PDB file of C-alpha atoms in Angstrom:
ATOM      1  CA  UNK A   1      -8.411   7.080 -30.507  1.00  0.00           C
ATOM      2  CA  UNK A   2      -8.875   4.002 -32.665  1.00  0.00           C
ATOM      3  CA  UNK A   3      -9.550   0.421 -31.628  1.00  0.00           C
ATOM      4  CA  UNK A   4      -5.912  -0.668 -31.940  1.00  0.00           C
ATOM      5  CA  UNK A   5      -4.721   2.011 -29.503  1.00  0.00           C
ATOM      6  CA  UNK A   6      -7.401   1.031 -26.982  1.00  0.00           C
ATOM      7  CA  UNK A   7      -6.549  -2.666 -27.347  1.00  0.00           C
ATOM      8  CA  UNK A   8      -2.815  -2.043 -26.892  1.00  0.00           C
ATOM      9  CA  UNK A   9      -3.455   0.149 -23.835  1.00  0.00           C
ATOM     10  CA  UNK A  10      -5.750  -2.471 -22.291  1.00  0.00           C
ATOM     11  CA  UNK A  11      -3.302  -5.284 -23.048  1.00  0.00           C
ATOM     12  CA  UNK A  12      -0.469  -3.345 -21.444  1.00  0.00           C
ATOM     13  CA  UNK A  13      -2.508  -2.701 -18.291  1.00  0.00           C
ATOM     14  CA  UNK A  14      -3.567  -6.338 -18.046  1.00  0.00           C
ATOM     15  CA  UNK A  15       0.065  -7.398 -18.510  1.00  0.00           C
ATOM     16  CA  UNK A  16       1.204  -5.222 -15.605  1.00  0.00           C
ATOM     17  CA  UNK A  17      -1.701  -6.303 -13.391  1.00  0.00           C
ATOM     18  CA  UNK A  18      -0.629  -9.900 -13.982  1.00  0.00           C
ATOM     19  CA  UNK A  19       2.890  -9.078 -12.796  1.00  0.00           C
ATOM     20  CA  UNK A  20       1.556  -7.229  -9.753  1.00  0.00           C
ATOM     21  CA  UNK A  21      -0.403 -10.352  -8.801  1.00  0.00           C
ATOM     22  CA  UNK A  22       2.629 -12.577  -9.317  1.00  0.00           C
ATOM     23  CA  UNK A  23       4.746 -10.219  -7.186  1.00  0.00           C
ATOM     24  CA  UNK A  24       2.298 -10.414  -4.290  1.00  0.00           C
ATOM     25  CA  UNK A  25       2.033 -14.174  -4.746  1.00  0.00           C
ATOM     26  CA  UNK A  26       5.802 -14.384  -4.278  1.00  0.00           C
ATOM     27  CA  UNK A  27       5.492 -12.329  -1.081  1.00  0.00           C
ATOM     28  CA  UNK A  28       2.820 -14.737   0.194  1.00  0.00           C
ATOM     29  CA  UNK A  29       4.941 -17.815  -0.640  1.00  0.00           C
ATOM     30  CA  UNK A  30       2.499 -19.167  -3.219  1.00  0.00           C
ATOM     31  CA  UNK A  31       3.778 -22.471  -4.638  1.00  0.00           C
ATOM     32  CA  UNK A  32       5.625 -22.142  -7.938  1.00  0.00           C
ATOM     33  CA  UNK A  33       3.119 -24.367  -9.713  1.00  0.00           C
ATOM     34  CA  UNK A  34       0.395 -21.805  -8.961  1.00  0.00           C
ATOM     35  CA  UNK A  35       2.249 -18.606  -9.888  1.00  0.00           C
ATOM     36  CA  UNK A  36       1.119 -18.596 -13.499  1.00  0.00           C
ATOM     37  CA  UNK A  37      -2.501 -19.091 -12.384  1.00  0.00           C
ATOM     38  CA  UNK A  38      -2.195 -16.155 -10.006  1.00  0.00           C
ATOM     39  CA  UNK A  39      -0.992 -13.995 -12.880  1.00  0.00           C
ATOM     40  CA  UNK A  40      -3.801 -15.113 -15.181  1.00  0.00           C
ATOM     41  CA  UNK A  41      -6.424 -14.565 -12.485  1.00  0.00           C
ATOM     42  CA  UNK A  42      -5.029 -11.127 -11.665  1.00  0.00           C
ATOM     43  CA  UNK A  43      -5.159 -10.118 -15.314  1.00  0.00           C
ATOM     44  CA  UNK A  44      -8.641 -11.530 -15.880  1.00  0.00           C
ATOM     45  CA  UNK A  45     -10.105  -9.955 -12.736  1.00  0.00           C
ATOM     46  CA  UNK A  46      -8.622  -6.543 -13.387  1.00  0.00           C
ATOM     47  CA  UNK A  47      -9.510  -6.752 -17.081  1.00  0.00           C
ATOM     48  CA  UNK A  48     -13.160  -7.545 -16.324  1.00  0.00           C
ATOM     49  CA  UNK A  49     -13.336  -4.682 -13.834  1.00  0.00           C
ATOM     50  CA  UNK A  50     -11.734  -2.227 -16.269  1.00  0.00           C
ATOM     51  CA  UNK A  51     -13.781  -3.239 -19.330  1.00  0.00           C
ATOM     52  CA  UNK A  52     -17.083  -3.130 -17.423  1.00  0.00           C
ATOM     53  CA  UNK A  53     -16.165   0.216 -15.891  1.00  0.00           C
ATOM     54  CA  UNK A  54     -15.239   1.651 -19.287  1.00  0.00           C
ATOM     55  CA  UNK A  55     -18.228   0.294 -21.227  1.00  0.00           C
ATOM     56  CA  UNK A  56     -21.345  -1.106 -19.544  1.00  0.00           C
ATOM     57  CA  UNK A  57     -21.130   0.262 -16.006  1.00  0.00           C
ATOM     58  CA  UNK A  58     -19.398   3.633 -15.886  1.00  0.00           C
ATOM     59  CA  UNK A  59     -19.035   5.044 -12.366  1.00  0.00           C
ATOM     60  CA  UNK A  60     -20.062   1.695 -10.819  1.00  0.00           C
ATOM     61  CA  UNK A  61     -16.671   0.816  -9.378  1.00  0.00           C
ATOM     62  CA  UNK A  62     -18.102  -1.161  -6.445  1.00  0.00           C
ATOM     63  CA  UNK A  63     -20.174  -3.436  -8.687  1.00  0.00           C
ATOM     64  CA  UNK A  64     -17.424  -3.903 -11.261  1.00  0.00           C
ATOM     65  CA  UNK A  65     -14.930  -4.740  -8.499  1.00  0.00           C
ATOM     66  CA  UNK A  66     -17.343  -7.367  -7.172  1.00  0.00           C
ATOM     67  CA  UNK A  67     -17.831  -8.909 -10.619  1.00  0.00           C
ATOM     68  CA  UNK A  68     -14.077  -8.971 -11.281  1.00  0.00           C
ATOM     69  CA  UNK A  69     -13.463 -10.632  -7.905  1.00  0.00           C
ATOM     70  CA  UNK A  70     -16.263 -13.153  -8.574  1.00  0.00           C
ATOM     71  CA  UNK A  71     -14.595 -14.072 -11.854  1.00  0.00           C
ATOM     72  CA  UNK A  72     -11.305 -14.563  -9.987  1.00  0.00           C
ATOM     73  CA  UNK A  73     -13.025 -16.738  -7.376  1.00  0.00           C
ATOM     74  CA  UNK A  74     -14.851 -18.832  -9.974  1.00  0.00           C
ATOM     75  CA  UNK A  75     -11.743 -19.417 -12.049  1.00  0.00           C
ATOM     76  CA  UNK A  76      -9.789 -20.187  -8.874  1.00  0.00           C
ATOM     77  CA  UNK A  77     -12.171 -23.042  -8.098  1.00  0.00           C
ATOM     78  CA  UNK A  78     -11.536 -24.439 -11.564  1.00  0.00           C
ATOM     79  CA  UNK A  79      -7.748 -24.033 -11.486  1.00  0.00           C
ATOM     80  CA  UNK A  80      -7.453 -25.372  -7.938  1.00  0.00           C
ATOM     81  CA  UNK A  81      -8.353 -28.791  -9.307  1.00  0.00           C
ATOM     82  CA  UNK A  82      -5.683 -28.544 -11.980  1.00  0.00           C
ATOM     83  CA  UNK A  83      -2.740 -27.652  -9.729  1.00  0.00           C
ATOM     84  CA  UNK A  84      -3.966 -29.367  -6.533  1.00  0.00           C
ATOM     85  CA  UNK A  85      -3.762 -26.205  -4.466  1.00  0.00           C
ATOM     86  CA  UNK A  86      -6.453 -24.570  -2.313  1.00  0.00           C
ATOM     87  CA  UNK A  87      -8.114 -21.733  -4.243  1.00  0.00           C
ATOM     88  CA  UNK A  88      -7.457 -19.125  -1.573  1.00  0.00           C
ATOM     89  CA  UNK A  89      -3.706 -19.474  -2.204  1.00  0.00           C
ATOM     90  CA  UNK A  90      -3.938 -17.676  -5.524  1.00  0.00           C
ATOM     91  CA  UNK A  91      -7.153 -15.654  -5.184  1.00  0.00           C
ATOM     92  CA  UNK A  92      -5.865 -13.203  -2.590  1.00  0.00           C
ATOM     93  CA  UNK A  93      -2.752 -12.150  -4.554  1.00  0.00           C
ATOM     94  CA  UNK A  94      -4.902 -11.996  -7.712  1.00  0.00           C
ATOM     95  CA  UNK A  95      -7.313  -9.382  -6.316  1.00  0.00           C
ATOM     96  CA  UNK A  96      -4.725  -7.184  -4.615  1.00  0.00           C
ATOM     97  CA  UNK A  97      -4.332  -5.177  -7.815  1.00  0.00           C
ATOM     98  CA  UNK A  98      -8.016  -4.161  -7.486  1.00  0.00           C
ATOM     99  CA  UNK A  99      -7.679  -2.712  -3.968  1.00  0.00           C
ATOM    100  CA  UNK A 100      -8.781   0.950  -3.995  1.00  0.00           C
ATOM    101  CA  UNK A 101      -5.491   2.547  -2.990  1.00  0.00           C
ATOM    102  CA  UNK A 102      -6.253   5.926  -4.553  1.00  0.00           C
ATOM    103  CA  UNK A 103      -9.578   6.252  -2.747  1.00  0.00           C
ATOM    104  CA  UNK A 104      -8.044   5.160   0.545  1.00  0.00           C
ATOM    105  CA  UNK A 105      -5.219   7.672   0.174  1.00  0.00           C
ATOM    106  CA  UNK A 106      -7.608  10.524  -0.649  1.00  0.00           C
ATOM    107  CA  UNK A 107      -9.819   9.526   2.283  1.00  0.00           C
ATOM    108  CA  UNK A 108      -6.887   9.707   4.698  1.00  0.00           C
ATOM    109  CA  UNK A 109      -5.647  13.024   3.278  1.00  0.00           C
ATOM    110  CA  UNK A 110      -9.134  14.552   3.551  1.00  0.00           C
ATOM    111  CA  UNK A 111      -9.425  13.278   7.126  1.00  0.00           C
ATOM    112  CA  UNK A 112      -6.184  15.069   7.970  1.00  0.00           C
ATOM    113  CA  UNK A 113      -7.509  18.229   6.283  1.00  0.00           C
ATOM    114  CA  UNK A 114     -10.691  18.077   8.399  1.00  0.00           C
ATOM    115  CA  UNK A 115      -8.661  17.875  11.596  1.00  0.00           C
ATOM    116  CA  UNK A 116      -6.457  20.806  10.632  1.00  0.00           C
ATOM    117  CA  UNK A 117      -9.071  22.902   8.793  1.00  0.00           C
ATOM    118  CA  UNK A 118      -9.160  26.703   8.963  1.00  0.00           C
ATOM    119  CA  UNK A 119     -11.657  27.502   6.192  1.00  0.00           C
ATOM    120  CA  UNK A 120     -15.257  28.801   6.062  1.00  0.00           C
ATOM    121  CA  UNK A 121     -18.125  26.483   6.996  1.00  0.00           C
ATOM    122  CA  UNK A 122     -19.359  25.864   3.407  1.00  0.00           C
ATOM    123  CA  UNK A 123     -16.002  24.486   2.312  1.00  0.00           C
ATOM    124  CA  UNK A 124     -15.833  22.385   5.484  1.00  0.00           C
ATOM    125  CA  UNK A 125     -19.195  20.724   4.787  1.00  0.00           C
ATOM    126  CA  UNK A 126     -18.150  19.918   1.225  1.00  0.00           C
ATOM    127  CA  UNK A 127     -14.882  18.433   2.485  1.00  0.00           C
ATOM    128  CA  UNK A 128     -16.689  16.336   5.113  1.00  0.00           C
ATOM    129  CA  UNK A 129     -19.158  15.067   2.499  1.00  0.00           C
ATOM    130  CA  UNK A 130     -16.328  14.151   0.100  1.00  0.00           C
ATOM    131  CA  UNK A 131     -14.372  12.439   2.889  1.00  0.00           C
ATOM    132  CA  UNK A 132     -17.352  10.328   3.964  1.00  0.00           C
ATOM    133  CA  UNK A 133     -18.014   9.403   0.324  1.00  0.00           C
ATOM    134  CA  UNK A 134     -14.397   8.317  -0.206  1.00  0.00           C
ATOM    135  CA  UNK A 135     -14.356   6.342   3.046  1.00  0.00           C
ATOM    136  CA  UNK A 136     -17.557   4.490   2.195  1.00  0.00           C
ATOM    137  CA  UNK A 137     -16.379   3.828  -1.334  1.00  0.00           C
ATOM    138  CA  UNK A 138     -13.083   2.418  -0.091  1.00  0.00           C
ATOM    139  CA  UNK A 139     -14.824   0.209   2.458  1.00  0.00           C
ATOM    140  CA  UNK A 140     -17.433  -1.114   0.051  1.00  0.00           C
ATOM    141  CA  UNK A 141     -14.898  -1.874  -2.677  1.00  0.00           C
ATOM    142  CA  UNK A 142     -12.733  -3.768  -0.199  1.00  0.00           C
ATOM    143  CA  UNK A 143     -15.742  -5.725   1.104  1.00  0.00           C
ATOM    144  CA  UNK A 144     -16.839  -6.526  -2.451  1.00  0.00           C
ATOM    145  CA  UNK A 145     -13.396  -7.899  -3.259  1.00  0.00           C
ATOM    146  CA  UNK A 146     -13.585 -10.198  -0.232  1.00  0.00           C
ATOM    147  CA  UNK A 147     -17.167 -11.292  -0.925  1.00  0.00           C
ATOM    148  CA  UNK A 148     -16.444 -11.690  -4.632  1.00  0.00           C
ATOM    149  CA  UNK A 149     -13.577 -14.080  -3.964  1.00  0.00           C
ATOM    150  CA  UNK A 150     -15.473 -16.065  -1.336  1.00  0.00           C
ATOM    151  CA  UNK A 151     -18.876 -16.298  -3.085  1.00  0.00           C
ATOM    152  CA  UNK A 152     -17.849 -18.937  -5.682  1.00  0.00           C
ATOM    153  CA  UNK A 153     -16.026 -20.894  -2.978  1.00  0.00           C
ATOM    154  CA  UNK A 154     -19.203 -20.978  -0.903  1.00  0.00           C
ATOM    155  CA  UNK A 155     -21.407 -21.817  -3.882  1.00  0.00           C
ATOM    156  CA  UNK A 156     -19.270 -24.763  -4.868  1.00  0.00           C
ATOM    157  CA  UNK A 157     -18.590 -25.748  -1.242  1.00  0.00           C
ATOM    158  CA  UNK A 158     -14.895 -26.312  -1.861  1.00  0.00           C
ATOM    159  CA  UNK A 159     -13.295 -26.618   1.536  1.00  0.00           C
ATOM    160  CA  UNK A 160     -10.776 -28.907  -0.100  1.00  0.00           C
ATOM    161  CA  UNK A 161     -10.050 -29.574  -3.750  1.00  0.00           C
ATOM    162  CA  UNK A 162      -9.112 -33.179  -3.114  1.00  0.00           C
ATOM    163  CA  UNK A 163     -11.463 -35.608  -4.781  1.00  0.00           C
ATOM    164  CA  UNK A 164     -13.463 -32.854  -6.466  1.00  0.00           C
ATOM    165  CA  UNK A 165     -13.434 -32.123 -10.165  1.00  0.00           C
ATOM    166  CA  UNK A 166     -15.337 -29.119 -11.485  1.00  0.00           C
ATOM    167  CA  UNK A 167     -15.561 -30.647 -14.981  1.00  0.00           C
ATOM    168  CA  UNK A 168     -17.225 -33.771 -13.556  1.00  0.00           C
ATOM    169  CA  UNK A 169     -19.591 -31.601 -11.491  1.00  0.00           C
ATOM    170  CA  UNK A 170     -20.663 -29.603 -14.558  1.00  0.00           C
ATOM    171  CA  UNK A 171     -21.045 -32.751 -16.661  1.00  0.00           C
ATOM    172  CA  UNK A 172     -23.181 -34.372 -13.942  1.00  0.00           C
ATOM    173  CA  UNK A 173     -25.431 -31.295 -13.739  1.00  0.00           C
ATOM    174  CA  UNK A 174     -25.869 -31.204 -17.522  1.00  0.00           C
ATOM    175  CA  UNK A 175     -26.686 -34.916 -17.678  1.00  0.00           C
ATOM    176  CA  UNK A 176     -29.296 -34.522 -14.931  1.00  0.00           C
ATOM    177  CA  UNK A 177     -30.965 -31.669 -16.839  1.00  0.00           C
ATOM    178  CA  UNK A 178     -31.035 -33.760 -20.030  1.00  0.00           C
ATOM    179  CA  UNK A 179     -32.562 -36.714 -18.156  1.00  0.00           C
ATOM    180  CA  UNK A 180     -35.229 -34.461 -16.634  1.00  0.00           C
ATOM    181  CA  UNK A 181     -36.121 -33.097 -20.076  1.00  0.00           C
ATOM    182  CA  UNK A 182     -36.361 -36.603 -21.568  1.00  0.00           C
ATOM    183  CA  UNK A 183     -38.545 -37.848 -18.682  1.00  0.00           C
ATOM    184  CA  UNK A 184     -40.999 -34.952 -19.045  1.00  0.00           C
ATOM    185  CA  UNK A 185     -41.943 -35.953 -22.625  1.00  0.00           C
TER     186      UNK A 185
END
Protein backbone atom coordinates (compact mmCIF):
# COMPACT_ATOMS: atom_id res chain seq x y z
CA UNK A 1 0.00 0.00 0.00
CA UNK A 2 1.41 3.40 -0.89
CA UNK A 3 1.13 6.68 0.98
CA UNK A 4 -1.74 8.00 -1.16
CA UNK A 5 -3.93 4.97 -0.40
CA UNK A 6 -3.25 5.32 3.33
CA UNK A 7 -3.99 9.06 3.23
CA UNK A 8 -7.25 8.56 1.33
CA UNK A 9 -8.34 5.80 3.73
CA UNK A 10 -7.53 7.96 6.76
CA UNK A 11 -9.28 10.99 5.27
CA UNK A 12 -12.38 8.93 4.56
CA UNK A 13 -12.48 7.60 8.13
CA UNK A 14 -12.00 11.07 9.60
CA UNK A 15 -14.77 12.38 7.33
CA UNK A 16 -17.22 9.76 8.60
CA UNK A 17 -16.19 10.26 12.23
CA UNK A 18 -16.97 13.95 11.80
CA UNK A 19 -20.47 13.10 10.57
CA UNK A 20 -21.00 10.65 13.43
CA UNK A 21 -20.16 13.43 15.88
CA UNK A 22 -22.49 15.87 14.13
CA UNK A 23 -25.28 13.27 14.19
CA UNK A 24 -24.96 12.79 17.94
CA UNK A 25 -24.73 16.55 18.41
CA UNK A 26 -28.09 16.86 16.66
CA UNK A 27 -29.53 14.23 19.01
CA UNK A 28 -28.24 16.21 22.00
CA UNK A 29 -29.70 19.50 20.68
CA UNK A 30 -26.32 21.18 20.28
CA UNK A 31 -26.77 24.75 19.01
CA UNK A 32 -26.37 25.15 15.26
CA UNK A 33 -23.45 27.53 15.69
CA UNK A 34 -21.49 24.74 17.39
CA UNK A 35 -22.25 21.87 15.00
CA UNK A 36 -19.26 22.48 12.77
CA UNK A 37 -16.98 22.57 15.83
CA UNK A 38 -18.39 19.26 17.01
CA UNK A 39 -17.58 17.74 13.64
CA UNK A 40 -14.04 19.13 13.62
CA UNK A 41 -13.41 17.95 17.18
CA UNK A 42 -14.79 14.50 16.40
CA UNK A 43 -12.52 14.18 13.38
CA UNK A 44 -9.45 15.50 15.19
CA UNK A 45 -9.96 13.29 18.26
CA UNK A 46 -10.56 10.14 16.26
CA UNK A 47 -7.73 10.99 13.86
CA UNK A 48 -5.24 11.44 16.71
CA UNK A 49 -6.33 8.15 18.28
CA UNK A 50 -6.08 6.29 14.96
CA UNK A 51 -2.72 7.75 13.89
CA UNK A 52 -1.11 7.11 17.29
CA UNK A 53 -2.52 3.59 17.37
CA UNK A 54 -1.23 2.87 13.87
CA UNK A 55 2.23 4.41 14.29
CA UNK A 56 3.72 5.31 17.68
CA UNK A 57 1.61 3.31 20.12
CA UNK A 58 0.35 0.07 18.61
CA UNK A 59 -1.87 -1.95 20.95
CA UNK A 60 -2.14 0.99 23.38
CA UNK A 61 -5.80 1.75 22.74
CA UNK A 62 -6.45 3.07 26.27
CA UNK A 63 -3.62 5.62 26.09
CA UNK A 64 -4.42 6.70 22.54
CA UNK A 65 -8.10 7.13 23.46
CA UNK A 66 -7.06 9.33 26.38
CA UNK A 67 -4.79 11.47 24.20
CA UNK A 68 -7.48 11.84 21.52
CA UNK A 69 -10.03 12.87 24.16
CA UNK A 70 -7.53 15.33 25.70
CA UNK A 71 -7.07 16.93 22.29
CA UNK A 72 -10.86 17.23 21.98
CA UNK A 73 -11.10 18.78 25.45
CA UNK A 74 -8.26 21.23 24.81
CA UNK A 75 -9.65 22.35 21.47
CA UNK A 76 -13.11 22.61 23.02
CA UNK A 77 -11.81 25.15 25.53
CA UNK A 78 -10.43 27.20 22.66
CA UNK A 79 -13.54 26.98 20.47
CA UNK A 80 -15.91 27.64 23.37
CA UNK A 81 -14.62 31.21 23.42
CA UNK A 82 -15.25 31.60 19.71
CA UNK A 83 -18.88 30.46 19.65
CA UNK A 84 -19.83 31.48 23.22
CA UNK A 85 -20.97 28.00 24.17
CA UNK A 86 -19.90 25.85 27.13
CA UNK A 87 -17.24 23.35 26.03
CA UNK A 88 -19.14 20.32 27.31
CA UNK A 89 -21.86 20.97 24.71
CA UNK A 90 -19.64 19.82 21.87
CA UNK A 91 -17.08 17.61 23.62
CA UNK A 92 -19.45 14.79 24.50
CA UNK A 93 -20.80 14.28 20.95
CA UNK A 94 -17.22 14.61 19.64
CA UNK A 95 -15.88 11.66 21.66
CA UNK A 96 -18.82 9.32 21.13
CA UNK A 97 -17.17 7.97 17.99
CA UNK A 98 -14.28 6.72 20.18
CA UNK A 99 -16.48 4.66 22.53
CA UNK A 100 -15.32 1.02 22.47
CA UNK A 101 -18.47 -0.57 21.09
CA UNK A 102 -16.73 -3.63 19.66
CA UNK A 103 -15.03 -4.46 22.96
CA UNK A 104 -18.24 -3.93 24.90
CA UNK A 105 -20.17 -6.18 22.52
CA UNK A 106 -17.55 -8.94 22.71
CA UNK A 107 -17.50 -8.63 26.51
CA UNK A 108 -21.26 -9.11 26.71
CA UNK A 109 -21.24 -12.03 24.26
CA UNK A 110 -18.45 -13.76 26.21
CA UNK A 111 -20.35 -13.20 29.46
CA UNK A 112 -23.35 -14.94 27.94
CA UNK A 113 -21.09 -17.80 26.78
CA UNK A 114 -19.72 -18.21 30.32
CA UNK A 115 -23.23 -18.51 31.74
CA UNK A 116 -24.27 -21.09 29.17
CA UNK A 117 -20.94 -22.93 28.82
CA UNK A 118 -20.71 -26.70 28.32
CA UNK A 119 -17.03 -27.09 27.40
CA UNK A 120 -13.93 -28.52 29.13
CA UNK A 121 -12.28 -26.57 31.94
CA UNK A 122 -9.26 -25.35 29.91
CA UNK A 123 -11.46 -23.62 27.35
CA UNK A 124 -13.56 -22.15 30.17
CA UNK A 125 -10.53 -20.56 31.85
CA UNK A 126 -9.39 -19.05 28.56
CA UNK A 127 -12.88 -17.66 27.95
CA UNK A 128 -13.06 -16.19 31.47
CA UNK A 129 -9.63 -14.58 31.04
CA UNK A 130 -10.62 -13.09 27.67
CA UNK A 131 -13.93 -11.83 29.08
CA UNK A 132 -12.26 -10.12 32.03
CA UNK A 133 -9.69 -8.56 29.68
CA UNK A 134 -12.41 -7.21 27.38
CA UNK A 135 -14.44 -5.88 30.31
CA UNK A 136 -11.47 -4.07 31.81
CA UNK A 137 -10.45 -2.70 28.44
CA UNK A 138 -13.95 -1.38 27.79
CA UNK A 139 -14.14 0.22 31.23
CA UNK A 140 -10.71 1.84 31.05
CA UNK A 141 -11.27 3.23 27.56
CA UNK A 142 -14.59 4.73 28.63
CA UNK A 143 -13.01 6.25 31.76
CA UNK A 144 -10.13 7.65 29.70
CA UNK A 145 -12.57 9.32 27.33
CA UNK A 146 -14.30 11.00 30.27
CA UNK A 147 -11.06 12.02 31.98
CA UNK A 148 -9.55 13.14 28.68
CA UNK A 149 -12.43 15.51 28.00
CA UNK A 150 -12.52 16.86 31.55
CA UNK A 151 -8.76 17.25 32.16
CA UNK A 152 -8.28 20.37 29.98
CA UNK A 153 -11.45 21.88 31.44
CA UNK A 154 -10.06 21.41 34.94
CA UNK A 155 -6.60 22.68 33.98
CA UNK A 156 -7.98 25.86 32.51
CA UNK A 157 -10.68 26.18 35.19
CA UNK A 158 -13.38 27.04 32.67
CA UNK A 159 -16.66 26.79 34.51
CA UNK A 160 -17.93 29.47 32.18
CA UNK A 161 -16.47 30.85 28.97
CA UNK A 162 -17.84 34.31 29.60
CA UNK A 163 -15.13 36.89 30.07
CA UNK A 164 -12.35 34.40 29.37
CA UNK A 165 -10.20 34.38 26.27
CA UNK A 166 -7.69 31.58 25.76
CA UNK A 167 -5.60 33.72 23.38
CA UNK A 168 -5.27 36.44 26.05
CA UNK A 169 -4.38 33.80 28.66
CA UNK A 170 -1.61 32.36 26.47
CA UNK A 171 -0.30 35.82 25.58
CA UNK A 172 -0.23 36.79 29.28
CA UNK A 173 1.70 33.62 30.17
CA UNK A 174 4.23 34.22 27.39
CA UNK A 175 4.74 37.85 28.41
CA UNK A 176 5.32 36.81 32.03
CA UNK A 177 7.97 34.28 30.95
CA UNK A 178 9.72 36.93 28.83
CA UNK A 179 9.69 39.40 31.74
CA UNK A 180 11.15 36.77 34.08
CA UNK A 181 13.94 36.03 31.60
CA UNK A 182 14.76 39.74 31.19
CA UNK A 183 14.80 40.30 34.97
CA UNK A 184 17.21 37.40 35.57
CA UNK A 185 19.96 39.01 33.44
